[in-house]
Amino acid sequence: MAPYLETVKSFADVPITDAGVDTLAFLEAADGLVGLFDLLGSAAFSVVQNDLKGNIAKVRARYHAVPSLSVTLEELVENEKTEKKRTATEGLLWLLRGLSFTCKALQNSQANKTEELAAAFTKSYEGTLKKFHNFVVKGIFAVAMKACPYRSDFYNKLAADPSGGQPASQEKLDQELDRWLAALDVIVTRVEAFYEKGGYGKGF
């Protein structure tokens, strides 16, 4: 085994071409982000994890149903637009929102080295997901934010080698995490702009 970020696909390695963001590589990297919540170690985050997993499954199901029309995320959405139920289009929209929330939270944490995770995640939630949630869901997320582990505990888990090898240095961890988050930010911004321009999110 190796430190967590070395065991999952990085968003930095997801191919982006003129046709769009590679669907399968993106879903593999998104699976890796879901696993990150295990390191946060709180059952309160299961609601976030389950939401991400469910939306990944919707996009993956569409890919497997019509792979030749779903090579990129943009092609997948474009080719589903004529159908009555656009399950994958809605799933991807919510997946992007969840990824944006996680990305911004960790970017906040990286930018403010003395700030605890609860503050970083709360700030991110207020700027990303909160406006889409009803009163009940907002309450669930408020509990999850309070249940964030201490910053040092999370970063130690992120750096650790589960098989007992040398942990990653803080410098290497910061480098990998910053690269991972920057690439995720680029993908989310790109696909959200695609939704906005084509009006694909209407009705969701």
PDB file of C-alpha atoms in Angstrom:
ATOM      1  CA  MET A   1       0.000   0.000   0.000  1.00  0.00           C
ATOM      2  CA  ALA A   2       0.911   3.676  -0.165  1.00  0.00           C
ATOM      3  CA  PRO A   3      -0.432   7.007   1.142  1.00  0.00           C
ATOM      4  CA  TYR A   4      -4.039   7.509   0.071  1.00  0.00           C
ATOM      5  CA  LEU A   5      -3.582   9.902  -2.866  1.00  0.00           C
ATOM      6  CA  GLU A   6      -1.075   7.513  -4.455  1.00  0.00           C
ATOM      7  CA  THR A   7      -3.626   4.673  -4.417  1.00  0.00           C
ATOM      8  CA  VAL A   8      -6.427   6.438  -6.333  1.00  0.00           C
ATOM      9  CA  LYS A   9      -6.716   8.048  -9.748  1.00  0.00           C
ATOM     10  CA  SER A  10      -5.877  11.744  -9.662  1.00  0.00           C
ATOM     11  CA  PHE A  11      -8.159  14.258 -11.360  1.00  0.00           C
ATOM     12  CA  ALA A  12      -4.900  15.581 -12.842  1.00  0.00           C
ATOM     13  CA  ASP A  13      -4.718  12.361 -14.895  1.00  0.00           C
ATOM     14  CA  VAL A  14      -8.238  12.646 -16.361  1.00  0.00           C
ATOM     15  CA  PRO A  15      -7.894  13.364 -20.108  1.00  0.00           C
ATOM     16  CA  ILE A  16      -9.611  16.492 -21.425  1.00  0.00           C
ATOM     17  CA  THR A  17      -9.914  16.969 -25.194  1.00  0.00           C
ATOM     18  CA  ASP A  18     -11.913  19.259 -27.486  1.00  0.00           C
ATOM     19  CA  ALA A  19     -14.738  16.717 -27.150  1.00  0.00           C
ATOM     20  CA  GLY A  20     -14.740  17.066 -23.370  1.00  0.00           C
ATOM     21  CA  VAL A  21     -13.816  15.312 -20.130  1.00  0.00           C
ATOM     22  CA  ASP A  22     -13.157  11.563 -20.390  1.00  0.00           C
ATOM     23  CA  THR A  23     -16.132   9.880 -18.685  1.00  0.00           C
ATOM     24  CA  LEU A  24     -14.568   6.683 -17.361  1.00  0.00           C
ATOM     25  CA  ALA A  25     -11.400   8.347 -16.058  1.00  0.00           C
ATOM     26  CA  PHE A  26     -13.492  11.054 -14.375  1.00  0.00           C
ATOM     27  CA  LEU A  27     -15.707   8.459 -12.653  1.00  0.00           C
ATOM     28  CA  GLU A  28     -12.635   6.540 -11.457  1.00  0.00           C
ATOM     29  CA  ALA A  29     -11.185   9.732  -9.950  1.00  0.00           C
ATOM     30  CA  ALA A  30     -14.578  10.556  -8.384  1.00  0.00           C
ATOM     31  CA  ASP A  31     -14.584   7.091  -6.745  1.00  0.00           C
ATOM     32  CA  GLY A  32     -11.246   8.058  -5.178  1.00  0.00           C
ATOM     33  CA  LEU A  33     -12.702  11.254  -3.772  1.00  0.00           C
ATOM     34  CA  VAL A  34     -15.586   9.291  -2.192  1.00  0.00           C
ATOM     35  CA  GLY A  35     -13.007   7.173  -0.345  1.00  0.00           C
ATOM     36  CA  LEU A  36     -11.496  10.349   1.081  1.00  0.00           C
ATOM     37  CA  PHE A  37     -14.533  10.663   3.356  1.00  0.00           C
ATOM     38  CA  ASP A  38     -13.555   7.394   5.053  1.00  0.00           C
ATOM     39  CA  LEU A  39     -10.459   9.239   6.279  1.00  0.00           C
ATOM     40  CA  LEU A  40     -12.672  11.916   7.815  1.00  0.00           C
ATOM     41  CA  GLY A  41     -13.887   9.033   9.952  1.00  0.00           C
ATOM     42  CA  SER A  42     -17.323  10.332  10.865  1.00  0.00           C
ATOM     43  CA  ALA A  43     -20.615   8.552  10.230  1.00  0.00           C
ATOM     44  CA  ALA A  44     -22.115  12.028   9.818  1.00  0.00           C
ATOM     45  CA  PHE A  45     -20.417  12.248   6.418  1.00  0.00           C
ATOM     46  CA  SER A  46     -22.175   9.114   5.167  1.00  0.00           C
ATOM     47  CA  VAL A  47     -24.932  11.325   3.726  1.00  0.00           C
ATOM     48  CA  VAL A  48     -22.350  13.095   1.534  1.00  0.00           C
ATOM     49  CA  GLN A  49     -20.666   9.824   0.584  1.00  0.00           C
ATOM     50  CA  ASN A  50     -23.924   8.099  -0.317  1.00  0.00           C
ATOM     51  CA  ASP A  51     -25.039  11.056  -2.403  1.00  0.00           C
ATOM     52  CA  LEU A  52     -21.762  11.054  -4.347  1.00  0.00           C
ATOM     53  CA  LYS A  53     -21.874   7.257  -4.819  1.00  0.00           C
ATOM     54  CA  GLY A  54     -25.473   7.343  -6.026  1.00  0.00           C
ATOM     55  CA  ASN A  55     -24.750  10.029  -8.588  1.00  0.00           C
ATOM     56  CA  ILE A  56     -21.577   8.298  -9.805  1.00  0.00           C
ATOM     57  CA  ALA A  57     -23.690   5.147 -10.313  1.00  0.00           C
ATOM     58  CA  LYS A  58     -26.252   7.061 -12.423  1.00  0.00           C
ATOM     59  CA  VAL A  59     -23.557   8.437 -14.747  1.00  0.00           C
ATOM     60  CA  ARG A  60     -21.791   5.057 -14.949  1.00  0.00           C
ATOM     61  CA  ALA A  61     -25.059   3.266 -15.813  1.00  0.00           C
ATOM     62  CA  ARG A  62     -25.646   5.656 -18.709  1.00  0.00           C
ATOM     63  CA  TYR A  63     -22.082   5.130 -19.926  1.00  0.00           C
ATOM     64  CA  HIS A  64     -22.517   1.344 -19.949  1.00  0.00           C
ATOM     65  CA  ALA A  65     -25.907   1.624 -21.669  1.00  0.00           C
ATOM     66  CA  VAL A  66     -24.561   3.678 -24.601  1.00  0.00           C
ATOM     67  CA  PRO A  67     -20.741   3.777 -24.361  1.00  0.00           C
ATOM     68  CA  SER A  68     -20.188   5.058 -27.900  1.00  0.00           C
ATOM     69  CA  LEU A  69     -22.330   8.134 -27.141  1.00  0.00           C
ATOM     70  CA  SER A  70     -20.856   8.729 -23.698  1.00  0.00           C
ATOM     71  CA  VAL A  71     -17.089   8.856 -24.220  1.00  0.00           C
ATOM     72  CA  THR A  72     -16.940  12.305 -22.628  1.00  0.00           C
ATOM     73  CA  LEU A  73     -19.210  13.841 -19.999  1.00  0.00           C
ATOM     74  CA  GLU A  74     -20.295  16.491 -22.476  1.00  0.00           C
ATOM     75  CA  GLU A  75     -21.245  13.903 -25.112  1.00  0.00           C
ATOM     76  CA  LEU A  76     -23.133  11.871 -22.517  1.00  0.00           C
ATOM     77  CA  VAL A  77     -25.246  14.877 -21.477  1.00  0.00           C
ATOM     78  CA  GLU A  78     -25.790  16.050 -25.060  1.00  0.00           C
ATOM     79  CA  ASN A  79     -26.946  12.597 -26.163  1.00  0.00           C
ATOM     80  CA  GLU A  80     -29.353  12.191 -23.267  1.00  0.00           C
ATOM     81  CA  LYS A  81     -31.131  15.516 -23.785  1.00  0.00           C
ATOM     82  CA  THR A  82     -33.866  14.122 -26.050  1.00  0.00           C
ATOM     83  CA  GLU A  83     -34.920  11.484 -23.534  1.00  0.00           C
ATOM     84  CA  LYS A  84     -37.872  11.919 -21.190  1.00  0.00           C
ATOM     85  CA  LYS A  85     -35.905  11.024 -18.041  1.00  0.00           C
ATOM     86  CA  ARG A  86     -32.415  12.485 -18.039  1.00  0.00           C
ATOM     87  CA  THR A  87     -31.207  10.472 -15.053  1.00  0.00           C
ATOM     88  CA  ALA A  88     -27.474  10.730 -15.796  1.00  0.00           C
ATOM     89  CA  THR A  89     -27.686  14.449 -16.609  1.00  0.00           C
ATOM     90  CA  GLU A  90     -29.287  15.121 -13.230  1.00  0.00           C
ATOM     91  CA  GLY A  91     -26.893  12.722 -11.481  1.00  0.00           C
ATOM     92  CA  LEU A  92     -23.852  14.443 -12.994  1.00  0.00           C
ATOM     93  CA  LEU A  93     -25.179  17.867 -12.037  1.00  0.00           C
ATOM     94  CA  TRP A  94     -25.489  16.826  -8.382  1.00  0.00           C
ATOM     95  CA  LEU A  95     -22.163  15.000  -8.537  1.00  0.00           C
ATOM     96  CA  LEU A  96     -20.482  18.212  -9.730  1.00  0.00           C
ATOM     97  CA  ARG A  97     -22.072  20.103  -6.839  1.00  0.00           C
ATOM     98  CA  GLY A  98     -20.801  17.535  -4.333  1.00  0.00           C
ATOM     99  CA  LEU A  99     -17.324  17.527  -5.862  1.00  0.00           C
ATOM    100  CA  SER A 100     -17.244  21.329  -5.836  1.00  0.00           C
ATOM    101  CA  PHE A 101     -18.163  21.335  -2.127  1.00  0.00           C
ATOM    102  CA  THR A 102     -15.364  18.885  -1.280  1.00  0.00           C
ATOM    103  CA  CYS A 103     -12.840  20.625  -3.525  1.00  0.00           C
ATOM    104  CA  LYS A 104     -13.489  24.087  -2.077  1.00  0.00           C
ATOM    105  CA  ALA A 105     -13.402  22.744   1.496  1.00  0.00           C
ATOM    106  CA  LEU A 106      -9.976  21.178   1.001  1.00  0.00           C
ATOM    107  CA  GLN A 107      -8.703  24.219  -0.922  1.00  0.00           C
ATOM    108  CA  ASN A 108      -9.809  26.372   2.042  1.00  0.00           C
ATOM    109  CA  SER A 109      -7.916  24.008   4.322  1.00  0.00           C
ATOM    110  CA  GLN A 110      -4.793  24.134   2.164  1.00  0.00           C
ATOM    111  CA  ALA A 111      -4.881  27.943   2.013  1.00  0.00           C
ATOM    112  CA  ASN A 112      -5.361  28.362   5.777  1.00  0.00           C
ATOM    113  CA  LYS A 113      -2.959  26.036   7.532  1.00  0.00           C
ATOM    114  CA  THR A 114      -4.128  26.983  11.029  1.00  0.00           C
ATOM    115  CA  GLU A 115      -7.843  26.582  10.325  1.00  0.00           C
ATOM    116  CA  GLU A 116      -9.656  23.482  11.552  1.00  0.00           C
ATOM    117  CA  LEU A 117     -11.530  21.340   9.023  1.00  0.00           C
ATOM    118  CA  ALA A 118     -14.946  22.158  10.501  1.00  0.00           C
ATOM    119  CA  ALA A 119     -14.434  25.816   9.546  1.00  0.00           C
ATOM    120  CA  ALA A 120     -13.090  24.973   6.072  1.00  0.00           C
ATOM    121  CA  PHE A 121     -15.999  22.632   5.294  1.00  0.00           C
ATOM    122  CA  THR A 122     -18.628  25.016   6.720  1.00  0.00           C
ATOM    123  CA  LYS A 123     -17.344  27.897   4.572  1.00  0.00           C
ATOM    124  CA  SER A 124     -17.362  25.677   1.502  1.00  0.00           C
ATOM    125  CA  TYR A 125     -20.881  24.411   2.207  1.00  0.00           C
ATOM    126  CA  GLU A 126     -22.193  27.963   2.471  1.00  0.00           C
ATOM    127  CA  GLY A 127     -20.672  28.850  -0.897  1.00  0.00           C
ATOM    128  CA  THR A 128     -21.631  25.698  -2.804  1.00  0.00           C
ATOM    129  CA  LEU A 129     -24.334  23.226  -1.720  1.00  0.00           C
ATOM    130  CA  LYS A 130     -26.342  25.182   0.840  1.00  0.00           C
ATOM    131  CA  LYS A 131     -28.441  27.093  -1.698  1.00  0.00           C
ATOM    132  CA  PHE A 132     -29.689  23.816  -3.219  1.00  0.00           C
ATOM    133  CA  HIS A 133     -30.739  22.204   0.072  1.00  0.00           C
ATOM    134  CA  ASN A 134     -33.960  22.323   2.043  1.00  0.00           C
ATOM    135  CA  PHE A 135     -34.192  22.909   5.797  1.00  0.00           C
ATOM    136  CA  VAL A 136     -33.848  19.215   6.721  1.00  0.00           C
ATOM    137  CA  VAL A 137     -30.764  18.579   4.569  1.00  0.00           C
ATOM    138  CA  LYS A 138     -29.134  21.784   5.830  1.00  0.00           C
ATOM    139  CA  GLY A 139     -29.535  20.402   9.368  1.00  0.00           C
ATOM    140  CA  ILE A 140     -27.884  17.096   8.397  1.00  0.00           C
ATOM    141  CA  PHE A 141     -24.939  18.944   6.876  1.00  0.00           C
ATOM    142  CA  ALA A 142     -24.609  21.200   9.930  1.00  0.00           C
ATOM    143  CA  VAL A 143     -24.141  18.060  12.052  1.00  0.00           C
ATOM    144  CA  ALA A 144     -21.604  16.657   9.562  1.00  0.00           C
ATOM    145  CA  MET A 145     -19.542  19.874   9.632  1.00  0.00           C
ATOM    146  CA  LYS A 146     -19.358  19.774  13.425  1.00  0.00           C
ATOM    147  CA  ALA A 147     -18.216  16.140  13.248  1.00  0.00           C
ATOM    148  CA  CYS A 148     -15.099  16.917  11.185  1.00  0.00           C
ATOM    149  CA  PRO A 149     -11.958  15.448  12.768  1.00  0.00           C
ATOM    150  CA  TYR A 150      -9.100  17.598  13.934  1.00  0.00           C
ATOM    151  CA  ARG A 151      -7.049  18.921  11.060  1.00  0.00           C
ATOM    152  CA  SER A 152      -3.869  17.165  12.225  1.00  0.00           C
ATOM    153  CA  ASP A 153      -5.639  13.776  12.501  1.00  0.00           C
ATOM    154  CA  PHE A 154      -7.027  14.009   8.960  1.00  0.00           C
ATOM    155  CA  TYR A 155      -3.727  15.077   7.403  1.00  0.00           C
ATOM    156  CA  ASN A 156      -1.869  12.341   9.287  1.00  0.00           C
ATOM    157  CA  LYS A 157      -4.303   9.748   7.881  1.00  0.00           C
ATOM    158  CA  LEU A 158      -3.917  11.212   4.393  1.00  0.00           C
ATOM    159  CA  ALA A 159      -0.115  10.938   4.644  1.00  0.00           C
ATOM    160  CA  ALA A 160      -0.032   7.508   6.287  1.00  0.00           C
ATOM    161  CA  ASP A 161       0.823   4.251   4.536  1.00  0.00           C
ATOM    162  CA  PRO A 162      -1.802   1.733   5.768  1.00  0.00           C
ATOM    163  CA  SER A 163       0.678  -1.125   5.384  1.00  0.00           C
ATOM    164  CA  GLY A 164       3.089   0.499   7.828  1.00  0.00           C
ATOM    165  CA  GLY A 165       5.567   2.057   5.391  1.00  0.00           C
ATOM    166  CA  GLN A 166       6.948   5.574   5.556  1.00  0.00           C
ATOM    167  CA  PRO A 167       4.256   8.284   5.549  1.00  0.00           C
ATOM    168  CA  ALA A 168       4.384  10.958   2.855  1.00  0.00           C
ATOM    169  CA  SER A 169       6.190  14.133   3.871  1.00  0.00           C
ATOM    170  CA  GLN A 170       4.050  17.237   4.450  1.00  0.00           C
ATOM    171  CA  GLU A 171       5.674  18.857   1.411  1.00  0.00           C
ATOM    172  CA  LYS A 172       4.856  15.895  -0.860  1.00  0.00           C
ATOM    173  CA  LEU A 173       1.330  15.638   0.501  1.00  0.00           C
ATOM    174  CA  ASP A 174       0.680  19.336  -0.089  1.00  0.00           C
ATOM    175  CA  GLN A 175       2.070  19.076  -3.611  1.00  0.00           C
ATOM    176  CA  GLU A 176      -0.096  16.060  -4.525  1.00  0.00           C
ATOM    177  CA  LEU A 177      -3.230  17.415  -2.875  1.00  0.00           C
ATOM    178  CA  ASP A 178      -2.871  20.847  -4.501  1.00  0.00           C
ATOM    179  CA  ARG A 179      -2.388  19.216  -7.918  1.00  0.00           C
ATOM    180  CA  TRP A 180      -5.405  16.935  -7.382  1.00  0.00           C
ATOM    181  CA  LEU A 181      -7.647  19.801  -6.243  1.00  0.00           C
ATOM    182  CA  ALA A 182      -6.557  22.208  -8.996  1.00  0.00           C
ATOM    183  CA  ALA A 183      -7.393  19.615 -11.659  1.00  0.00           C
ATOM    184  CA  LEU A 184     -10.749  18.848 -10.023  1.00  0.00           C
ATOM    185  CA  ASP A 185     -11.531  22.587  -9.930  1.00  0.00           C
ATOM    186  CA  VAL A 186     -10.794  22.879 -13.672  1.00  0.00           C
ATOM    187  CA  ILE A 187     -13.095  19.940 -14.503  1.00  0.00           C
ATOM    188  CA  VAL A 188     -15.976  21.133 -12.304  1.00  0.00           C
ATOM    189  CA  THR A 189     -15.747  24.698 -13.659  1.00  0.00           C
ATOM    190  CA  ARG A 190     -15.621  23.440 -17.250  1.00  0.00           C
ATOM    191  CA  VAL A 191     -18.584  21.064 -17.011  1.00  0.00           C
ATOM    192  CA  GLU A 192     -20.696  23.498 -14.958  1.00  0.00           C
ATOM    193  CA  ALA A 193     -20.126  26.125 -17.688  1.00  0.00           C
ATOM    194  CA  PHE A 194     -21.197  23.532 -20.282  1.00  0.00           C
ATOM    195  CA  TYR A 195     -24.435  22.928 -18.341  1.00  0.00           C
ATOM    196  CA  GLU A 196     -25.052  26.651 -18.005  1.00  0.00           C
ATOM    197  CA  LYS A 197     -24.454  27.396 -21.692  1.00  0.00           C
ATOM    198  CA  GLY A 198     -26.668  24.536 -22.925  1.00  0.00           C
ATOM    199  CA  GLY A 199     -29.357  24.940 -20.285  1.00  0.00           C
ATOM    200  CA  TYR A 200     -28.904  21.247 -19.362  1.00  0.00           C
ATOM    201  CA  GLY A 201     -29.607  21.794 -15.670  1.00  0.00           C
ATOM    202  CA  LYS A 202     -33.091  23.233 -16.174  1.00  0.00           C
ATOM    203  CA  GLY A 203     -35.750  21.371 -14.245  1.00  0.00           C
ATOM    204  CA  PHE A 204     -33.361  19.880 -11.703  1.00  0.00           C
TER     205      PHE A 204
END
